[in-house]
PDB file of C-alpha atoms in Angstrom:
ATOM      1  CA  ALA F   2     195.633 -21.293 -34.266  1.00 68.00           C
ATOM      2  CA  GLN F   3     194.138 -21.281 -37.690  1.00 72.00           C
ATOM      3  CA  SER F   4     192.949 -17.980 -39.046  1.00 86.00           C
ATOM      4  CA  VAL F   5     191.366 -16.606 -42.172  1.00 92.00           C
ATOM      5  CA  THR F   6     192.317 -13.088 -43.221  1.00 94.00           C
ATOM      6  CA  GLN F   7     190.099 -10.978 -45.421  1.00 96.00           C
ATOM      7  CA  LEU F   8     191.892  -7.864 -46.603  1.00 92.00           C
ATOM      8  CA  GLY F   9     189.593  -4.881 -46.613  1.00 91.00           C
ATOM      9  CA  SER F  10     186.531  -4.729 -44.410  1.00 93.00           C
ATOM     10  CA  HIS F  11     184.823  -2.521 -47.008  1.00 96.00           C
ATOM     11  CA  VAL F  12     185.134  -2.612 -50.790  1.00 97.00           C
ATOM     12  CA  SER F  13     183.326  -0.235 -53.107  1.00 97.00           C
ATOM     13  CA  VAL F  14     182.991  -0.727 -56.868  1.00 97.00           C
ATOM     14  CA  SER F  15     180.953   0.764 -59.664  1.00 97.00           C
ATOM     15  CA  GLU F  16     178.234  -1.241 -61.357  1.00 97.00           C
ATOM     16  CA  GLY F  17     179.815  -3.208 -64.198  1.00 97.00           C
ATOM     17  CA  ALA F  18     183.318  -3.110 -62.686  1.00 97.00           C
ATOM     18  CA  LEU F  19     185.418  -6.053 -61.599  1.00 97.00           C
ATOM     19  CA  VAL F  20     184.835  -7.349 -58.076  1.00 97.00           C
ATOM     20  CA  LEU F  21     187.878  -8.679 -56.209  1.00 98.00           C
ATOM     21  CA  LEU F  22     187.561  -9.763 -52.582  1.00 98.00           C
ATOM     22  CA  ARG F  23     190.728 -11.083 -50.978  1.00 97.00           C
ATOM     23  CA  CYS F  24     191.082 -14.043 -48.643  1.00 96.00           C
ATOM     24  CA  ASN F  25     194.181 -15.710 -47.211  1.00 95.00           C
ATOM     25  CA  TYR F  26     194.007 -18.931 -45.233  1.00 91.00           C
ATOM     26  CA  SER F  27     196.460 -20.362 -42.765  1.00 86.00           C
ATOM     27  CA  SER F  28     196.054 -24.133 -42.864  1.00 75.00           C
ATOM     28  CA  SER F  29     199.261 -26.042 -43.487  1.00 71.00           C
ATOM     29  CA  VAL F  30     197.375 -29.058 -44.804  1.00 72.00           C
ATOM     30  CA  PRO F  31     195.140 -28.990 -47.863  1.00 69.00           C
ATOM     31  CA  PRO F  32     192.149 -27.024 -46.658  1.00 78.00           C
ATOM     32  CA  TYR F  33     188.527 -27.002 -47.578  1.00 86.00           C
ATOM     33  CA  LEU F  34     187.621 -23.400 -48.337  1.00 90.00           C
ATOM     34  CA  PHE F  35     184.288 -21.665 -48.674  1.00 93.00           C
ATOM     35  CA  TRP F  36     182.874 -18.303 -49.620  1.00 96.00           C
ATOM     36  CA  TYR F  37     179.547 -17.291 -48.132  1.00 96.00           C
ATOM     37  CA  VAL F  38     177.392 -14.214 -48.794  1.00 97.00           C
ATOM     38  CA  GLN F  39     175.141 -12.510 -46.270  1.00 96.00           C
ATOM     39  CA  TYR F  40     172.386 -10.136 -47.353  1.00 94.00           C
ATOM     40  CA  PRO F  41     170.891  -7.755 -44.764  1.00 89.00           C
ATOM     41  CA  ASN F  42     168.809  -9.497 -42.107  1.00 86.00           C
ATOM     42  CA  GLN F  43     169.516 -12.915 -43.560  1.00 89.00           C
ATOM     43  CA  GLY F  44     171.723 -15.881 -42.798  1.00 92.00           C
ATOM     44  CA  LEU F  45     174.819 -16.880 -44.723  1.00 94.00           C
ATOM     45  CA  GLN F  46     174.409 -18.498 -48.129  1.00 94.00           C
ATOM     46  CA  LEU F  47     177.048 -20.625 -49.786  1.00 94.00           C
ATOM     47  CA  LEU F  48     178.574 -19.025 -52.895  1.00 96.00           C
ATOM     48  CA  LEU F  49     181.178 -21.671 -53.688  1.00 94.00           C
ATOM     49  CA  LYS F  50     183.553 -24.179 -52.146  1.00 91.00           C
ATOM     50  CA  TYR F  51     187.040 -25.512 -52.878  1.00 89.00           C
ATOM     51  CA  THR F  52     187.579 -29.215 -52.305  1.00 80.00           C
ATOM     52  CA  SER F  53     190.853 -29.811 -54.225  1.00 77.00           C
ATOM     53  CA  ALA F  54     189.183 -31.057 -57.398  1.00 74.00           C
ATOM     54  CA  ALA F  55     190.083 -27.914 -59.363  1.00 82.00           C
ATOM     55  CA  THR F  56     191.927 -24.731 -58.485  1.00 87.00           C
ATOM     56  CA  LEU F  57     189.376 -22.483 -60.205  1.00 93.00           C
ATOM     57  CA  VAL F  58     185.974 -22.840 -58.633  1.00 93.00           C
ATOM     58  CA  LYS F  59     182.792 -21.433 -60.132  1.00 94.00           C
ATOM     59  CA  GLY F  60     179.919 -20.517 -57.870  1.00 94.00           C
ATOM     60  CA  ILE F  61     176.495 -18.974 -58.062  1.00 93.00           C
ATOM     61  CA  ASN F  62     175.633 -15.508 -59.390  1.00 93.00           C
ATOM     62  CA  GLY F  63     178.708 -15.368 -61.649  1.00 96.00           C
ATOM     63  CA  PHE F  64     181.285 -15.511 -58.859  1.00 97.00           C
ATOM     64  CA  GLU F  65     184.421 -17.603 -58.993  1.00 97.00           C
ATOM     65  CA  ALA F  66     187.494 -18.117 -56.813  1.00 97.00           C
ATOM     66  CA  GLU F  67     190.983 -19.372 -57.494  1.00 94.00           C
ATOM     67  CA  PHE F  68     192.940 -21.481 -55.023  1.00 92.00           C
ATOM     68  CA  LYS F  69     196.640 -20.580 -54.988  1.00 92.00           C
ATOM     69  CA  LYS F  70     198.653 -22.745 -52.626  1.00 88.00           C
ATOM     70  CA  SER F  71     201.860 -20.775 -53.128  1.00 89.00           C
ATOM     71  CA  GLU F  72     200.110 -17.632 -51.940  1.00 91.00           C
ATOM     72  CA  THR F  73     197.761 -19.361 -49.446  1.00 91.00           C
ATOM     73  CA  SER F  74     195.016 -17.369 -51.105  1.00 94.00           C
ATOM     74  CA  PHE F  75     191.461 -17.968 -52.233  1.00 95.00           C
ATOM     75  CA  HIS F  76     190.331 -14.634 -53.696  1.00 97.00           C
ATOM     76  CA  LEU F  77     186.764 -14.167 -54.913  1.00 98.00           C
ATOM     77  CA  THR F  78     186.096 -12.427 -58.229  1.00 98.00           C
ATOM     78  CA  LYS F  79     183.240 -11.436 -60.499  1.00 97.00           C
ATOM     79  CA  PRO F  80     183.907  -9.798 -63.873  1.00 97.00           C
ATOM     80  CA  SER F  81     181.012  -7.336 -63.730  1.00 97.00           C
ATOM     81  CA  ALA F  82     179.359  -6.135 -60.529  1.00 97.00           C
ATOM     82  CA  HIS F  83     175.616  -5.831 -60.276  1.00 96.00           C
ATOM     83  CA  MET F  84     173.676  -3.747 -57.786  1.00 96.00           C
ATOM     84  CA  SER F  85     172.258  -6.943 -56.320  1.00 95.00           C
ATOM     85  CA  ASP F  86     175.782  -8.067 -55.342  1.00 97.00           C
ATOM     86  CA  ALA F  87     175.845  -5.531 -52.501  1.00 97.00           C
ATOM     87  CA  ALA F  88     176.208  -7.668 -49.368  1.00 97.00           C
ATOM     88  CA  GLU F  89     178.778  -8.915 -46.883  1.00 97.00           C
ATOM     89  CA  TYR F  90     181.074 -11.731 -47.992  1.00 98.00           C
ATOM     90  CA  PHE F  91     182.786 -14.222 -45.707  1.00 97.00           C
ATOM     91  CA  CYS F  92     185.665 -16.548 -46.445  1.00 96.00           C
ATOM     92  CA  ALA F  93     185.982 -19.677 -44.293  1.00 92.00           C
ATOM     93  CA  GLU F  94     188.140 -22.763 -43.942  1.00 89.00           C
ATOM     94  CA  THR F  95     187.670 -25.998 -42.078  1.00 83.00           C
ATOM     95  CA  GLN F  96     189.676 -26.214 -38.897  1.00 69.00           C
ATOM     96  CA  GLY F  97     192.065 -29.129 -38.712  1.00 64.00           C
ATOM     97  CA  GLY F  98     190.293 -32.432 -39.141  1.00 65.00           C
ATOM     98  CA  SER F  99     187.045 -31.257 -37.626  1.00 72.00           C
ATOM     99  CA  GLU F 100     183.785 -29.970 -38.996  1.00 79.00           C
ATOM    100  CA  LYS F 101     184.405 -26.540 -37.470  1.00 84.00           C
ATOM    101  CA  LEU F 102     184.576 -23.589 -39.811  1.00 87.00           C
ATOM    102  CA  VAL F 103     186.926 -20.692 -39.169  1.00 88.00           C
ATOM    103  CA  PHE F 104     185.486 -17.496 -40.652  1.00 92.00           C
ATOM    104  CA  GLY F 105     187.192 -14.339 -41.732  1.00 93.00           C
ATOM    105  CA  LYS F 106     185.911 -10.999 -40.411  1.00 93.00           C
ATOM    106  CA  GLY F 107     183.946 -10.356 -43.585  1.00 95.00           C
ATOM    107  CA  THR F 108     184.116  -7.796 -46.407  1.00 97.00           C
ATOM    108  CA  LYS F 109     181.177  -5.507 -47.049  1.00 97.00           C
ATOM    109  CA  LEU F 110     180.736  -4.882 -50.763  1.00 97.00           C
ATOM    110  CA  THR F 111     179.063  -1.688 -51.943  1.00 97.00           C
ATOM    111  CA  VAL F 112     178.077  -1.328 -55.596  1.00 97.00           C
ATOM    112  CA  ASN F 113     177.645   2.227 -56.843  1.00 95.00           C
ATOM    113  CA  PRO F 114     175.377   3.058 -59.794  1.00 94.00           C
TER     114      PRO F 114
ATOM    115  CA  ASP A  18     163.315 -28.586 -49.322  1.00 64.00           C
ATOM    116  CA  ALA A  19     162.859 -26.448 -46.241  1.00 83.00           C
ATOM    117  CA  GLY A  20     165.989 -24.791 -44.985  1.00 93.00           C
ATOM    118  CA  VAL A  21     167.151 -24.336 -41.410  1.00 96.00           C
ATOM    119  CA  ILE A  22     164.341 -22.752 -39.448  1.00 97.00           C
ATOM    120  CA  GLN A  23     164.990 -20.526 -36.456  1.00 97.00           C
ATOM    121  CA  SER A  24     162.544 -18.939 -34.055  1.00 96.00           C
ATOM    122  CA  PRO A  25     161.870 -16.326 -32.988  1.00 97.00           C
ATOM    123  CA  ARG A  26     163.310 -13.982 -35.628  1.00 96.00           C
ATOM    124  CA  HIS A  27     163.459 -11.159 -33.123  1.00 96.00           C
ATOM    125  CA  GLU A  28     163.515 -11.161 -29.334  1.00 96.00           C
ATOM    126  CA  VAL A  29     163.588  -8.166 -27.052  1.00 97.00           C
ATOM    127  CA  THR A  30     163.698  -8.794 -23.336  1.00 96.00           C
ATOM    128  CA  GLU A  31     164.938  -7.273 -20.134  1.00 96.00           C
ATOM    129  CA  MET A  32     168.167  -8.112 -18.396  1.00 96.00           C
ATOM    130  CA  GLY A  33     167.874 -11.068 -16.068  1.00 96.00           C
ATOM    131  CA  GLN A  34     165.168 -12.830 -18.059  1.00 97.00           C
ATOM    132  CA  GLU A  35     165.572 -16.312 -19.512  1.00 97.00           C
ATOM    133  CA  VAL A  36     165.869 -16.451 -23.290  1.00 97.00           C
ATOM    134  CA  THR A  37     165.323 -19.569 -25.396  1.00 98.00           C
ATOM    135  CA  LEU A  38     166.254 -19.704 -29.064  1.00 98.00           C
ATOM    136  CA  ARG A  39     165.053 -22.560 -31.231  1.00 98.00           C
ATOM    137  CA  CYS A  40     166.348 -24.282 -34.323  1.00 98.00           C
ATOM    138  CA  LYS A  41     165.056 -26.940 -36.685  1.00 98.00           C
ATOM    139  CA  PRO A  42     167.852 -28.285 -38.897  1.00 97.00           C
ATOM    140  CA  ILE A  43     167.453 -29.581 -42.432  1.00 96.00           C
ATOM    141  CA  SER A  44     166.087 -33.113 -42.433  1.00 94.00           C
ATOM    142  CA  GLY A  45     168.870 -35.680 -42.819  1.00 92.00           C
ATOM    143  CA  HIS A  46     171.606 -33.380 -41.566  1.00 93.00           C
ATOM    144  CA  ASP A  47     173.525 -34.858 -38.648  1.00 92.00           C
ATOM    145  CA  TYR A  48     175.599 -31.830 -37.640  1.00 94.00           C
ATOM    146  CA  LEU A  49     174.141 -28.754 -35.990  1.00 96.00           C
ATOM    147  CA  PHE A  50     176.026 -25.580 -35.157  1.00 96.00           C
ATOM    148  CA  TRP A  51     175.163 -22.497 -33.075  1.00 97.00           C
ATOM    149  CA  TYR A  52     176.925 -19.202 -33.910  1.00 97.00           C
ATOM    150  CA  ARG A  53     176.801 -15.684 -32.532  1.00 96.00           C
ATOM    151  CA  GLN A  54     177.440 -12.636 -34.732  1.00 94.00           C
ATOM    152  CA  THR A  55     178.361  -9.196 -33.406  1.00 93.00           C
ATOM    153  CA  MET A  56     180.009  -6.166 -34.975  1.00 89.00           C
ATOM    154  CA  MET A  57     182.933  -6.381 -32.580  1.00 89.00           C
ATOM    155  CA  ARG A  58     183.694 -10.096 -32.683  1.00 88.00           C
ATOM    156  CA  GLY A  59     182.263 -11.219 -36.025  1.00 89.00           C
ATOM    157  CA  LEU A  60     180.982 -14.792 -36.313  1.00 92.00           C
ATOM    158  CA  GLU A  61     181.787 -17.018 -33.352  1.00 92.00           C
ATOM    159  CA  LEU A  62     181.025 -20.719 -33.088  1.00 93.00           C
ATOM    160  CA  LEU A  63     179.399 -21.410 -29.737  1.00 96.00           C
ATOM    161  CA  ILE A  64     178.757 -25.160 -29.834  1.00 96.00           C
ATOM    162  CA  TYR A  65     178.121 -27.956 -32.280  1.00 95.00           C
ATOM    163  CA  PHE A  66     176.402 -31.328 -32.173  1.00 96.00           C
ATOM    164  CA  ASN A  67     176.784 -34.557 -34.094  1.00 94.00           C
ATOM    165  CA  ASN A  68     173.863 -36.983 -34.016  1.00 94.00           C
ATOM    166  CA  ASN A  69     172.361 -34.959 -31.160  1.00 95.00           C
ATOM    167  CA  VAL A  70     175.503 -35.226 -29.008  1.00 96.00           C
ATOM    168  CA  PRO A  71     177.477 -32.072 -28.131  1.00 96.00           C
ATOM    169  CA  ILE A  72     180.964 -32.387 -29.616  1.00 93.00           C
ATOM    170  CA  ASP A  73     182.605 -29.056 -28.830  1.00 92.00           C
ATOM    171  CA  ASP A  74     181.208 -26.392 -26.537  1.00 94.00           C
ATOM    172  CA  SER A  75     184.457 -24.476 -26.094  1.00 92.00           C
ATOM    173  CA  GLY A  76     182.900 -21.390 -27.629  1.00 92.00           C
ATOM    174  CA  MET A  77     180.095 -21.108 -25.099  1.00 95.00           C
ATOM    175  CA  PRO A  78     180.922 -17.888 -23.290  1.00 88.00           C
ATOM    176  CA  GLU A  79     179.749 -18.677 -19.778  1.00 85.00           C
ATOM    177  CA  ASP A  80     177.672 -20.988 -17.669  1.00 91.00           C
ATOM    178  CA  ARG A  81     174.713 -18.749 -18.378  1.00 95.00           C
ATOM    179  CA  PHE A  82     174.612 -20.313 -21.834  1.00 97.00           C
ATOM    180  CA  SER A  83     173.385 -23.847 -22.432  1.00 97.00           C
ATOM    181  CA  ALA A  84     172.354 -25.798 -25.523  1.00 97.00           C
ATOM    182  CA  LYS A  85     170.451 -29.008 -26.014  1.00 97.00           C
ATOM    183  CA  MET A  86     169.465 -31.223 -28.881  1.00 97.00           C
ATOM    184  CA  PRO A  87     166.802 -33.646 -27.648  1.00 96.00           C
ATOM    185  CA  ASN A  88     166.253 -35.133 -31.107  1.00 95.00           C
ATOM    186  CA  ALA A  89     167.454 -34.885 -34.689  1.00 94.00           C
ATOM    187  CA  SER A  90     164.958 -32.194 -35.629  1.00 95.00           C
ATOM    188  CA  PHE A  91     165.213 -29.706 -32.778  1.00 96.00           C
ATOM    189  CA  SER A  92     167.772 -27.768 -30.782  1.00 98.00           C
ATOM    190  CA  THR A  93     167.623 -24.952 -28.251  1.00 98.00           C
ATOM    191  CA  LEU A  94     170.094 -22.365 -27.047  1.00 98.00           C
ATOM    192  CA  LYS A  95     169.223 -20.936 -23.659  1.00 98.00           C
ATOM    193  CA  ILE A  96     170.596 -17.910 -21.850  1.00 97.00           C
ATOM    194  CA  GLN A  97     169.771 -17.576 -18.161  1.00 96.00           C
ATOM    195  CA  PRO A  98     170.058 -14.948 -16.832  1.00 96.00           C
ATOM    196  CA  SER A  99     170.457 -12.726 -19.871  1.00 96.00           C
ATOM    197  CA  GLU A 100     172.683  -9.635 -19.894  1.00 96.00           C
ATOM    198  CA  PRO A 101     172.887  -6.638 -22.285  1.00 96.00           C
ATOM    199  CA  ARG A 102     176.239  -7.917 -23.655  1.00 95.00           C
ATOM    200  CA  ASP A 103     174.417 -10.996 -24.950  1.00 96.00           C
ATOM    201  CA  SER A 104     172.706  -8.802 -27.544  1.00 97.00           C
ATOM    202  CA  ALA A 105     173.660 -10.219 -30.950  1.00 97.00           C
ATOM    203  CA  VAL A 106     172.338 -12.197 -33.891  1.00 96.00           C
ATOM    204  CA  TYR A 107     172.368 -15.916 -33.177  1.00 98.00           C
ATOM    205  CA  PHE A 108     172.545 -18.315 -36.114  1.00 97.00           C
ATOM    206  CA  CYS A 109     171.907 -22.005 -36.327  1.00 97.00           C
ATOM    207  CA  ALA A 110     173.437 -24.041 -39.162  1.00 96.00           C
ATOM    208  CA  SER A 111     173.325 -27.691 -40.158  1.00 95.00           C
ATOM    209  CA  SER A 112     175.338 -29.945 -42.429  1.00 92.00           C
ATOM    210  CA  ARG A 113     175.375 -33.520 -43.583  1.00 88.00           C
ATOM    211  CA  GLY A 114     177.976 -36.174 -43.104  1.00 69.00           C
ATOM    212  CA  ARG A 115     181.499 -36.538 -41.794  1.00 63.00           C
ATOM    213  CA  ASP A 116     183.027 -35.260 -45.043  1.00 65.00           C
ATOM    214  CA  ARG A 117     184.503 -31.839 -44.325  1.00 62.00           C
ATOM    215  CA  ASN A 118     183.574 -30.480 -47.732  1.00 70.00           C
ATOM    216  CA  GLN A 119     179.872 -30.540 -46.986  1.00 79.00           C
ATOM    217  CA  PRO A 120     178.797 -26.921 -46.588  1.00 87.00           C
ATOM    218  CA  GLN A 121     176.906 -25.635 -43.609  1.00 91.00           C
ATOM    219  CA  HIS A 122     173.420 -24.314 -44.299  1.00 93.00           C
ATOM    220  CA  PHE A 123     172.404 -21.334 -42.180  1.00 95.00           C
ATOM    221  CA  GLY A 124     169.075 -20.187 -40.839  1.00 95.00           C
ATOM    222  CA  ASP A 125     168.030 -16.537 -41.004  1.00 94.00           C
ATOM    223  CA  GLY A 126     169.033 -15.971 -37.392  1.00 96.00           C
ATOM    224  CA  THR A 127     167.469 -14.614 -34.227  1.00 97.00           C
ATOM    225  CA  ARG A 128     168.175 -10.962 -33.489  1.00 96.00           C
ATOM    226  CA  LEU A 129     168.373 -10.738 -29.699  1.00 97.00           C
ATOM    227  CA  SER A 130     168.250  -7.467 -27.802  1.00 97.00           C
ATOM    228  CA  ILE A 131     168.695  -7.442 -24.031  1.00 97.00           C
ATOM    229  CA  LEU A 132     167.656  -4.160 -22.435  1.00 96.00           C
TER     230      LEU A 132
END
């Protein structure tokens, strides 16, 4: 069965530091990959998506992710963390040829002043 | 444009009662998804519809759970009878088109507590 692995359920960074959230996918065919963000008491919002057009994908709020087939990875980065980035982040991939999304367990990002 | 609208935002009820959660998808979206989020199990897909027809309900936990989509602008998820282990946040999401790269748009969820 397909699975998405997010390494680190909690990540803590200082304001202004690099943010790196790790995601590994399992699909053996070219996947569609997504990063979502969830703020407290809200639904998930799309940050960015990979659709094979380019390996480096830019999203909202200064986030970007790089698709690396050799590593089956799709890590999320932001050069400089802001307090408002504190939230939970979910990586997801489409399952097979369906519309179903397989989500990782999520990584909670804390930004320290 | 209005996003996915869910109601109620919070529901507290006693075990054994019927619970109905409601969802209005984004206009023009032909896929609708119901998810459940808990600390233990994360985000789980319960069921999804295409053009109001249920496509995959393999995630529905038991016969106590049922979902309907009578028209393109409304869906319900019903739990009868409810149990304390059903306590979770339930999300509805919608997306457009058969193309798998279309993102799902989520509502703000219904926080359900069964006492």
